[in-house]
PDB file of C-alpha atoms in Angstrom:
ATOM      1  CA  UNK A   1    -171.925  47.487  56.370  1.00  0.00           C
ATOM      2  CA  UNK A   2    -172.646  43.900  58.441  1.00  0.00           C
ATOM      3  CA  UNK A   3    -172.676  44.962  62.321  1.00  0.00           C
ATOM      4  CA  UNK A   4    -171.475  42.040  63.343  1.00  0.00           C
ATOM      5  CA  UNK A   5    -169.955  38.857  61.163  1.00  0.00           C
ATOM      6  CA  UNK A   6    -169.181  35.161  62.202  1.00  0.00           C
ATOM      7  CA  UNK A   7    -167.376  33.162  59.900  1.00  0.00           C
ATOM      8  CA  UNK A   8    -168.152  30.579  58.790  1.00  0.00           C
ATOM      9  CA  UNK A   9    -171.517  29.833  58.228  1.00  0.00           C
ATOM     10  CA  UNK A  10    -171.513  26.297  58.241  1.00  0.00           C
ATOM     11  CA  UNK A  11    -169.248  23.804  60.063  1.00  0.00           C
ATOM     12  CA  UNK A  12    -169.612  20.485  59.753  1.00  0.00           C
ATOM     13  CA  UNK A  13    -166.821  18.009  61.328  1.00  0.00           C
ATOM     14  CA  UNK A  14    -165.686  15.029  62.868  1.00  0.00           C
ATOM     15  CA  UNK A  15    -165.855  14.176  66.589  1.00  0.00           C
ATOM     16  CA  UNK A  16    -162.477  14.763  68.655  1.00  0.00           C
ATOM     17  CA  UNK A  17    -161.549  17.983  66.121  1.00  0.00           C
ATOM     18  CA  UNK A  18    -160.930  21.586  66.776  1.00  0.00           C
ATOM     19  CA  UNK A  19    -162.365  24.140  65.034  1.00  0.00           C
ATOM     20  CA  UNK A  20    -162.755  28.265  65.436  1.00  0.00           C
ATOM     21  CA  UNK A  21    -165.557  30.291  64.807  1.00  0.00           C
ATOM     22  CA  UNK A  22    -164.411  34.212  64.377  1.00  0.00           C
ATOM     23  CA  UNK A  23    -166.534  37.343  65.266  1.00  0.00           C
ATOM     24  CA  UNK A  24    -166.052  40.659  63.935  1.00  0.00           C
ATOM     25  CA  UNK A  25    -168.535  43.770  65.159  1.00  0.00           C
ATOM     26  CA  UNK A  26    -167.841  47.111  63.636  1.00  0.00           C
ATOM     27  CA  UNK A  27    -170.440  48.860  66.302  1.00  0.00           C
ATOM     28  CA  UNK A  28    -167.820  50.176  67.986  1.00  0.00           C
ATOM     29  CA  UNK A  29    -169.314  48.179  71.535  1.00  0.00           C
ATOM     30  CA  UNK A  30    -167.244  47.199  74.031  1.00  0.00           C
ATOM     31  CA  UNK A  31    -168.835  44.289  75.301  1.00  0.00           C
ATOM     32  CA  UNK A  32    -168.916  40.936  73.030  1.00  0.00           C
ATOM     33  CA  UNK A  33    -170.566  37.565  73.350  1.00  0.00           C
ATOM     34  CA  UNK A  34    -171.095  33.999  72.692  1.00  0.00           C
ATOM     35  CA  UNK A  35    -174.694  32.546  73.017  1.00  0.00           C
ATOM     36  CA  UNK A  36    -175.870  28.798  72.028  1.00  0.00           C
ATOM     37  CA  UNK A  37    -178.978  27.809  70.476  1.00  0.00           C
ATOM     38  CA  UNK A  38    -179.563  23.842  70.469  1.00  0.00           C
ATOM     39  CA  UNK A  39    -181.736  21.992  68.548  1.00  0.00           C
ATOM     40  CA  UNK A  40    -185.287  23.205  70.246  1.00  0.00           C
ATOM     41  CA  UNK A  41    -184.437  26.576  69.672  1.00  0.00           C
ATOM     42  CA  UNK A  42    -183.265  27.416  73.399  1.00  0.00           C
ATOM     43  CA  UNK A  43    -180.298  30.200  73.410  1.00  0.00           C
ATOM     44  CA  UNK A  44    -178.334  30.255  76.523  1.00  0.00           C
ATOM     45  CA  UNK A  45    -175.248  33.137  77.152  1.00  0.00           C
ATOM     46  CA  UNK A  46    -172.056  30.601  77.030  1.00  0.00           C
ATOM     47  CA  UNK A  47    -169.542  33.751  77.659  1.00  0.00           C
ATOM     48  CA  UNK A  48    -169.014  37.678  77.560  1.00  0.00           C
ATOM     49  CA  UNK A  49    -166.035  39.911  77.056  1.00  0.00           C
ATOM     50  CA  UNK A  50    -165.758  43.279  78.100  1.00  0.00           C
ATOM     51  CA  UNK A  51    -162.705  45.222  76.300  1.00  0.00           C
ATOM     52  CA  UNK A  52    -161.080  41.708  75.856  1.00  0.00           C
ATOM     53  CA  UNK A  53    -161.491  41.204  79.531  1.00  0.00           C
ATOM     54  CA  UNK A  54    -163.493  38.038  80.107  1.00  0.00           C
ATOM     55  CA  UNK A  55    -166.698  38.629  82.422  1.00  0.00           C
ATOM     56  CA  UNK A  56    -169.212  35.596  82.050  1.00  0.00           C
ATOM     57  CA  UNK A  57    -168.033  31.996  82.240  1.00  0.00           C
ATOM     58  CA  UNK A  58    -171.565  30.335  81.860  1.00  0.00           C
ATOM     59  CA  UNK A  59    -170.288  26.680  83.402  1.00  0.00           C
ATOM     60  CA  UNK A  60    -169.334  25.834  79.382  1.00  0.00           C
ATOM     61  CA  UNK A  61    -166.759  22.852  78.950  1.00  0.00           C
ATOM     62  CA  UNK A  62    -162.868  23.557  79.156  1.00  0.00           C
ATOM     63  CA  UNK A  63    -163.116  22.420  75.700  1.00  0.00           C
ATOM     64  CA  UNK A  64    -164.473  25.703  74.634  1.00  0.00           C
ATOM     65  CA  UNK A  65    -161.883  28.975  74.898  1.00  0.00           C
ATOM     66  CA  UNK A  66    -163.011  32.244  73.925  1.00  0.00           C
ATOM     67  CA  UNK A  67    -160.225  34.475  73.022  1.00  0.00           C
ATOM     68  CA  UNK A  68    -160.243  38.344  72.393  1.00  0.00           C
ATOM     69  CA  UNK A  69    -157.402  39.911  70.577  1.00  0.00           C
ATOM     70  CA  UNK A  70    -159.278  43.708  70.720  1.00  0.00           C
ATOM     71  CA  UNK A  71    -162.436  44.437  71.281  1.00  0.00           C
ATOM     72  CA  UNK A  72    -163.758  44.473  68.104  1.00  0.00           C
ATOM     73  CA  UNK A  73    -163.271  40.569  67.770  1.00  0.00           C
ATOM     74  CA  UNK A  74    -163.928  37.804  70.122  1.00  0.00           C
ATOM     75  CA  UNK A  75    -163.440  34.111  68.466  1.00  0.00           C
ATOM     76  CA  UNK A  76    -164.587  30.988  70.327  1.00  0.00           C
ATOM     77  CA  UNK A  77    -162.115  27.624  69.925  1.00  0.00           C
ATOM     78  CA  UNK A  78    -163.436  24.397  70.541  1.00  0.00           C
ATOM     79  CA  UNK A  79    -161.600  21.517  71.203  1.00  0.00           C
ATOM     80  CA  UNK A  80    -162.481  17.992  70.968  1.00  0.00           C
ATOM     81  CA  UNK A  81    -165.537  18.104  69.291  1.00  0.00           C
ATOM     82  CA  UNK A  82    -168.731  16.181  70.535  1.00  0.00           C
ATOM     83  CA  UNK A  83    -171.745  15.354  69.238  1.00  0.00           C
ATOM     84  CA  UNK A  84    -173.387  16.934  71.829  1.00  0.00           C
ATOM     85  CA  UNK A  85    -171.564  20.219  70.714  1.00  0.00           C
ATOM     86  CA  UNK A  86    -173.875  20.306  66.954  1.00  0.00           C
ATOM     87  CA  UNK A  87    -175.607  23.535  67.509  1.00  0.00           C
ATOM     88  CA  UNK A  88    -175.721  27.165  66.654  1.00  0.00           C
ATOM     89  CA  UNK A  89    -173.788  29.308  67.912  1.00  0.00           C
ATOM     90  CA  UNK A  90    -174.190  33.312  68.106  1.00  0.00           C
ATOM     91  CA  UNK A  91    -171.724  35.727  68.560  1.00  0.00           C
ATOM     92  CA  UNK A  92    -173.394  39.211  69.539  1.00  0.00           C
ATOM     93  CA  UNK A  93    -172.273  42.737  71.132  1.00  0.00           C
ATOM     94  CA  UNK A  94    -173.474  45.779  73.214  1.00  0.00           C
ATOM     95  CA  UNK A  95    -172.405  48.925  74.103  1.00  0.00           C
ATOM     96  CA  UNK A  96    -173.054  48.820  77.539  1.00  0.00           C
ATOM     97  CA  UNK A  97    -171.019  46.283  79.903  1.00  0.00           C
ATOM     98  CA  UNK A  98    -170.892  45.543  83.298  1.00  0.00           C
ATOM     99  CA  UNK A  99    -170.412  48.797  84.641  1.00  0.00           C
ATOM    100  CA  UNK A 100    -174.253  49.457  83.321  1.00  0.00           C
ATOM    101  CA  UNK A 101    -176.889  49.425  84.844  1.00  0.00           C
ATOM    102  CA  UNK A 102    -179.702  47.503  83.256  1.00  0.00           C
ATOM    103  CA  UNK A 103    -182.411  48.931  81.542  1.00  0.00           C
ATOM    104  CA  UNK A 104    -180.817  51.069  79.288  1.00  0.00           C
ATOM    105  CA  UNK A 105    -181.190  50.822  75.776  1.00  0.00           C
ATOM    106  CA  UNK A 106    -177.263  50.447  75.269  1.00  0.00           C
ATOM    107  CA  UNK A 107    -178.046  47.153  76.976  1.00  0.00           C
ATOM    108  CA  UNK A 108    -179.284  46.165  73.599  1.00  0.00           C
ATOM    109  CA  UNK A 109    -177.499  43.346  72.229  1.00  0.00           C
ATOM    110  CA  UNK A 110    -176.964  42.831  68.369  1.00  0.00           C
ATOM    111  CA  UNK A 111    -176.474  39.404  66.669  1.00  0.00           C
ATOM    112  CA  UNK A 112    -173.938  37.604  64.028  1.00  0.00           C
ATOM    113  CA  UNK A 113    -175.669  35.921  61.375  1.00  0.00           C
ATOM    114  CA  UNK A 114    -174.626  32.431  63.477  1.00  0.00           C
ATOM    115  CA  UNK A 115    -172.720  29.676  62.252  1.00  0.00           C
ATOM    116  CA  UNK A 116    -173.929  26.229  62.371  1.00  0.00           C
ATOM    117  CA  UNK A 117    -172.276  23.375  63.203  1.00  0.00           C
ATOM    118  CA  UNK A 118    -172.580  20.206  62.815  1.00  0.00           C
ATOM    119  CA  UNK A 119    -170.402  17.175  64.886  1.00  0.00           C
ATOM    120  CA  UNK A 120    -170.433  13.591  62.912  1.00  0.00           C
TER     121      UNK A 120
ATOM    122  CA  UNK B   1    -188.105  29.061  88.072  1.00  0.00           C
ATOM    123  CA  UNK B   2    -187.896  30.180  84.753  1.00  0.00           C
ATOM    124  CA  UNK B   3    -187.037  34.161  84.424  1.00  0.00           C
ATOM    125  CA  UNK B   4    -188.769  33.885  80.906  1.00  0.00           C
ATOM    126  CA  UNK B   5    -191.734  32.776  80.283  1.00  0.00           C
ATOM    127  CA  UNK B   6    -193.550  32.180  76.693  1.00  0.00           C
ATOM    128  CA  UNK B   7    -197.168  29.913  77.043  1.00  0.00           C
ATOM    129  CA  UNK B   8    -197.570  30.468  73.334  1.00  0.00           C
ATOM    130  CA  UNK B   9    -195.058  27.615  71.645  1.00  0.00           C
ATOM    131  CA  UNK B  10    -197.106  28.557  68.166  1.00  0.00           C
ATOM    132  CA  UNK B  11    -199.232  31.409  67.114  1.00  0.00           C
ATOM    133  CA  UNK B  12    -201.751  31.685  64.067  1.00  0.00           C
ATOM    134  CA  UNK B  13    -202.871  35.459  62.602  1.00  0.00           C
ATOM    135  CA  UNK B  14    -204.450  36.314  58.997  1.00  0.00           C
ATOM    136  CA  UNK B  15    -202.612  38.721  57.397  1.00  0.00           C
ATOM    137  CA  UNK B  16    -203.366  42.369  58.188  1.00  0.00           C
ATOM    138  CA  UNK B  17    -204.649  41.428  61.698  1.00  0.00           C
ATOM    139  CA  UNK B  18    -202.842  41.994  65.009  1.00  0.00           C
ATOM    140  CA  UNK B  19    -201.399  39.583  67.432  1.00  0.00           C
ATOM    141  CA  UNK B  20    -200.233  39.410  70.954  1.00  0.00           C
ATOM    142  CA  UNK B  21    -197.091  37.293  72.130  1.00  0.00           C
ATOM    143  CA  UNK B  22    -197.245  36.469  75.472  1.00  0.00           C
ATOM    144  CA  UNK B  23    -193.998  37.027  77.903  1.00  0.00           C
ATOM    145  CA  UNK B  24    -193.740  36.861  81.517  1.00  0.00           C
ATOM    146  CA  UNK B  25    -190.300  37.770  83.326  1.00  0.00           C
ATOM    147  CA  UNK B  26    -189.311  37.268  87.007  1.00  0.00           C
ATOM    148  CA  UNK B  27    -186.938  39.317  88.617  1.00  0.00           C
ATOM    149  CA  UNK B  28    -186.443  40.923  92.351  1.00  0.00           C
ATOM    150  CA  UNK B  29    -184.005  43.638  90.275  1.00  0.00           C
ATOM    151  CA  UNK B  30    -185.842  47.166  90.388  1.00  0.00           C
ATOM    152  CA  UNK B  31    -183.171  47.416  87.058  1.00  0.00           C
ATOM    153  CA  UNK B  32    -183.837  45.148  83.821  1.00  0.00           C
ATOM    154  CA  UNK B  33    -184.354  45.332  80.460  1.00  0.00           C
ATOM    155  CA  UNK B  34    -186.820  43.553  78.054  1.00  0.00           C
ATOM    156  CA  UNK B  35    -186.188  42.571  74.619  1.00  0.00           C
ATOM    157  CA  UNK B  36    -187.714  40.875  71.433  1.00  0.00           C
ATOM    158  CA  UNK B  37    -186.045  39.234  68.958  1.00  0.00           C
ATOM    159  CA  UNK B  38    -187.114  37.592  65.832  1.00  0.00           C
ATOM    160  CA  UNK B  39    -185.547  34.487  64.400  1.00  0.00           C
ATOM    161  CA  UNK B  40    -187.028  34.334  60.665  1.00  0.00           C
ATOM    162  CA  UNK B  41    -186.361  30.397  59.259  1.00  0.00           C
ATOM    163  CA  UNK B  42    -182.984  32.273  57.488  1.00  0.00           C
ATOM    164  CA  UNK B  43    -181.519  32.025  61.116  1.00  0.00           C
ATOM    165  CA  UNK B  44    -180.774  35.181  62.144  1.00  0.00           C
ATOM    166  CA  UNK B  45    -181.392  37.103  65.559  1.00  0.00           C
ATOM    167  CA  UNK B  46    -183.070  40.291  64.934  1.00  0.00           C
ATOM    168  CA  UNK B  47    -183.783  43.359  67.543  1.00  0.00           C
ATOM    169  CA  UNK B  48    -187.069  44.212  67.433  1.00  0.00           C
ATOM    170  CA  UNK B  49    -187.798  46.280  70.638  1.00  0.00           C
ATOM    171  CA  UNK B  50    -186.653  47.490  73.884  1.00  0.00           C
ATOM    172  CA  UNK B  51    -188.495  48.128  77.260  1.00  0.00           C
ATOM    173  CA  UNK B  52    -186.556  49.519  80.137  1.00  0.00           C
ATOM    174  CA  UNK B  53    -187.835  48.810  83.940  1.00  0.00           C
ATOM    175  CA  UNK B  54    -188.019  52.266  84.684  1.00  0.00           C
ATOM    176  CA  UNK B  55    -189.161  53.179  81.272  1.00  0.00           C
ATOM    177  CA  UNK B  56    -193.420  55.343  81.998  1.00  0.00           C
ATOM    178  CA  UNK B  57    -194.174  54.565  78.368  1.00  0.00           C
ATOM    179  CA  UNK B  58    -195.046  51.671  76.571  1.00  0.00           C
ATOM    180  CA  UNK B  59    -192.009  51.068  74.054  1.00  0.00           C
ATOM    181  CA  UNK B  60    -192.578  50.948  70.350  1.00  0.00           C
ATOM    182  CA  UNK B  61    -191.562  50.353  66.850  1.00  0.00           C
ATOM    183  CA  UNK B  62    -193.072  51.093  63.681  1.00  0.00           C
ATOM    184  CA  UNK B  63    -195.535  48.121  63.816  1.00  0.00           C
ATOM    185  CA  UNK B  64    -194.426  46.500  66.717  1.00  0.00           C
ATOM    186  CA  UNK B  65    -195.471  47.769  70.440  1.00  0.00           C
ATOM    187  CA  UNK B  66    -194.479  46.093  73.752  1.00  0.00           C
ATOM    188  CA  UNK B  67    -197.601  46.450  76.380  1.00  0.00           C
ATOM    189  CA  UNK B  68    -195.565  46.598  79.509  1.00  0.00           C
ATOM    190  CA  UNK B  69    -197.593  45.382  82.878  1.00  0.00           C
ATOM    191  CA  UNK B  70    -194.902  46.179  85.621  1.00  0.00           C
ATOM    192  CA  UNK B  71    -197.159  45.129  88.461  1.00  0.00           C
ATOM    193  CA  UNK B  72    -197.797  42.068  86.712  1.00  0.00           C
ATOM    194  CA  UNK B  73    -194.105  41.088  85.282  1.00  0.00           C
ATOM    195  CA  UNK B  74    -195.248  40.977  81.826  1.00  0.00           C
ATOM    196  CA  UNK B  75    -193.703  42.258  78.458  1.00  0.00           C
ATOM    197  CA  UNK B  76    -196.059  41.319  75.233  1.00  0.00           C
ATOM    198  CA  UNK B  77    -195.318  42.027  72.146  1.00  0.00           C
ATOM    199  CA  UNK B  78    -198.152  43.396  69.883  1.00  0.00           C
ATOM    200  CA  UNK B  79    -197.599  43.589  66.361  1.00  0.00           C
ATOM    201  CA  UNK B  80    -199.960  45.252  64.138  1.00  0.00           C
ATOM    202  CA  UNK B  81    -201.152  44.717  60.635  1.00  0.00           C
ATOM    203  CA  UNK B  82    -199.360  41.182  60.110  1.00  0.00           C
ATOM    204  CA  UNK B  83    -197.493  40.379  57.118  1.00  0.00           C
ATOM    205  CA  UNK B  84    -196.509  37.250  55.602  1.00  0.00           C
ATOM    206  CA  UNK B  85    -192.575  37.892  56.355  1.00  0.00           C
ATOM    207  CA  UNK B  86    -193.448  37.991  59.684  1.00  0.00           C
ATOM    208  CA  UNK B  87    -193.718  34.414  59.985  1.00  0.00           C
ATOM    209  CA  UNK B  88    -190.887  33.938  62.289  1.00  0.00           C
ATOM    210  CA  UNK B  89    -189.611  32.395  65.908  1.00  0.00           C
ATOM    211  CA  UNK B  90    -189.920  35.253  68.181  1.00  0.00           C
ATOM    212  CA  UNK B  91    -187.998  35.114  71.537  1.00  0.00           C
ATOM    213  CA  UNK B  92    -188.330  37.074  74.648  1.00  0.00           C
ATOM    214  CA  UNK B  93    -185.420  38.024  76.887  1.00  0.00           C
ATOM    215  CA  UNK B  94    -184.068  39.879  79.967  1.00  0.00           C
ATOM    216  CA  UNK B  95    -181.349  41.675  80.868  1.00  0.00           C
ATOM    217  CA  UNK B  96    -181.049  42.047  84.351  1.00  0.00           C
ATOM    218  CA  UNK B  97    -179.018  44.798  86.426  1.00  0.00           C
ATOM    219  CA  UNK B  98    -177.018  42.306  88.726  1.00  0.00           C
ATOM    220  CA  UNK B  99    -173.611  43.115  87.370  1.00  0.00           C
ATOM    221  CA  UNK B 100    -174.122  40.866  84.474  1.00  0.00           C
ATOM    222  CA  UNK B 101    -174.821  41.426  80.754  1.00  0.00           C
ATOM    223  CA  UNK B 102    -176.125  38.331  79.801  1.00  0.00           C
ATOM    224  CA  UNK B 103    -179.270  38.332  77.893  1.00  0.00           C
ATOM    225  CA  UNK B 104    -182.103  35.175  79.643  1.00  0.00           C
ATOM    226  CA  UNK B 105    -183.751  33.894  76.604  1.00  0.00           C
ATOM    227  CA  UNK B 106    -187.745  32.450  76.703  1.00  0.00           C
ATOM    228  CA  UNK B 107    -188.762  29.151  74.330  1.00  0.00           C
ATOM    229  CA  UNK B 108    -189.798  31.371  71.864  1.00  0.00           C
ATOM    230  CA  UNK B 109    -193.408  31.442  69.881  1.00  0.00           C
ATOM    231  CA  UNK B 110    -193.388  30.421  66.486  1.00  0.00           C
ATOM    232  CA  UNK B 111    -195.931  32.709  64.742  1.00  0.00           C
ATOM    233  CA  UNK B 112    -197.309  31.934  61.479  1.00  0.00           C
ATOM    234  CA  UNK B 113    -198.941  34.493  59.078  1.00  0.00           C
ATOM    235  CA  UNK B 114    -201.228  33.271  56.839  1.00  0.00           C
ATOM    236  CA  UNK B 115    -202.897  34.975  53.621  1.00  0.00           C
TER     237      UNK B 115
END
């Protein structure tokens, strides 16, 4: 029944590691996305897909790679961990995309549960 | 200049009263969205309610409403009859219609209900 699923919930790691974080939306939306919310609560877009195409590139690190085998999935892959990185991170999806326009209610975006994580 | 903008950092309402949640937007887009989400202390992001720019009506949702002041780029969110699982971070956002489909988040209000 979950909308959309991250796994896992919790991630807690060293510094200089890689580590995934998968999303999963059975919505049947065509756009997908990553969002971060650090530790005062502020949640900034990082990237969005649209049908696996990549569309927002929100000046994140090389270190982070989204990747989107269809476009019912769209993992993030984070290399090198920093401290800095420790946050939450969102995965979320629409049915509207780009080709939108804005103020629709298909511009409504749904959210994972999140996954925390945590750089020692 | 922020796009979103939430005054309120924390709220206070008894139980079975109604509160207001302050958000301002900014935007030269005649096409944009306005959303509220709820983050209860579980984590989750939850939809709440939906106002479209070109929308006549005031949006609403069983006990949540969305006073919409076009003229004056603001988007509160009223909810009615409080309840103690309301107790939650509440965050404004925009969508705007520049091509792009990324949601601009406010600070949030942290409302607390109390019995």
């Amino acid at each position: 029944d979950t909308a959309v699923s991250q796994t896992p919930k919790y991630l807690v790691t060293q510094m200089g590691n890689d580590k995934s974080i998968k999303c999963e939306q059975n919505l049947g939306h065509d756009t997908m996305y990553w969002y971060k919310q650090d530790s005062k609560k502020f949640l900034k877009i990082m990237f969005s897909y649209n049908n696996k195409e990549l569309i927002i590139n929100e000046t994140v690190p090389n270190r982070f790679s989204p990747k989107s085998p269809d476009k019912a999935h769209l993992n993030l892959h984070i290399n090198s961990l920093e401290l800095g990185d420790s946050a939450v991170y969102f995965c979320a999806s629409s049915q509207e995309g780009m080709t939108g326009r804005a103020g629709g209610p298909t511009d409504t975006q749904y959210f994972g549960p999140g996954t925390r994580l945590t750089v020692l | 200049a922020q796009k979103i903008t939430q005054t309120q950092p924390g709220m206070f309402v008894q139980e079975k009263e109604a509160v207001t949640l302050d958000c301002t937007y900014d935007t030269s887009d005649p096409s944009y969205g306005l959303f509220w989400y709820k983050q209860p202390s579980s984590g989750e992001m939850i939809f709440l309610i939906y106002q479209g720019s070109y929308d006549q009506q005031n949006a609403t949702e069983g006990r949540y409403s969305l006073n919409f002041q076009k003229a004056r780029k603001s988007a509160n969110l009223v909810i009615s009859a409080s309840q103690l699982g309301d107790s939650a971070m509440y965050f404004c956002a925009m969508r705007e219609g520049r091509g792009t489909d990324k949601l601009i988040f406010g600070t949030g209000t942290r409302l607390q209900v109390f019995p």
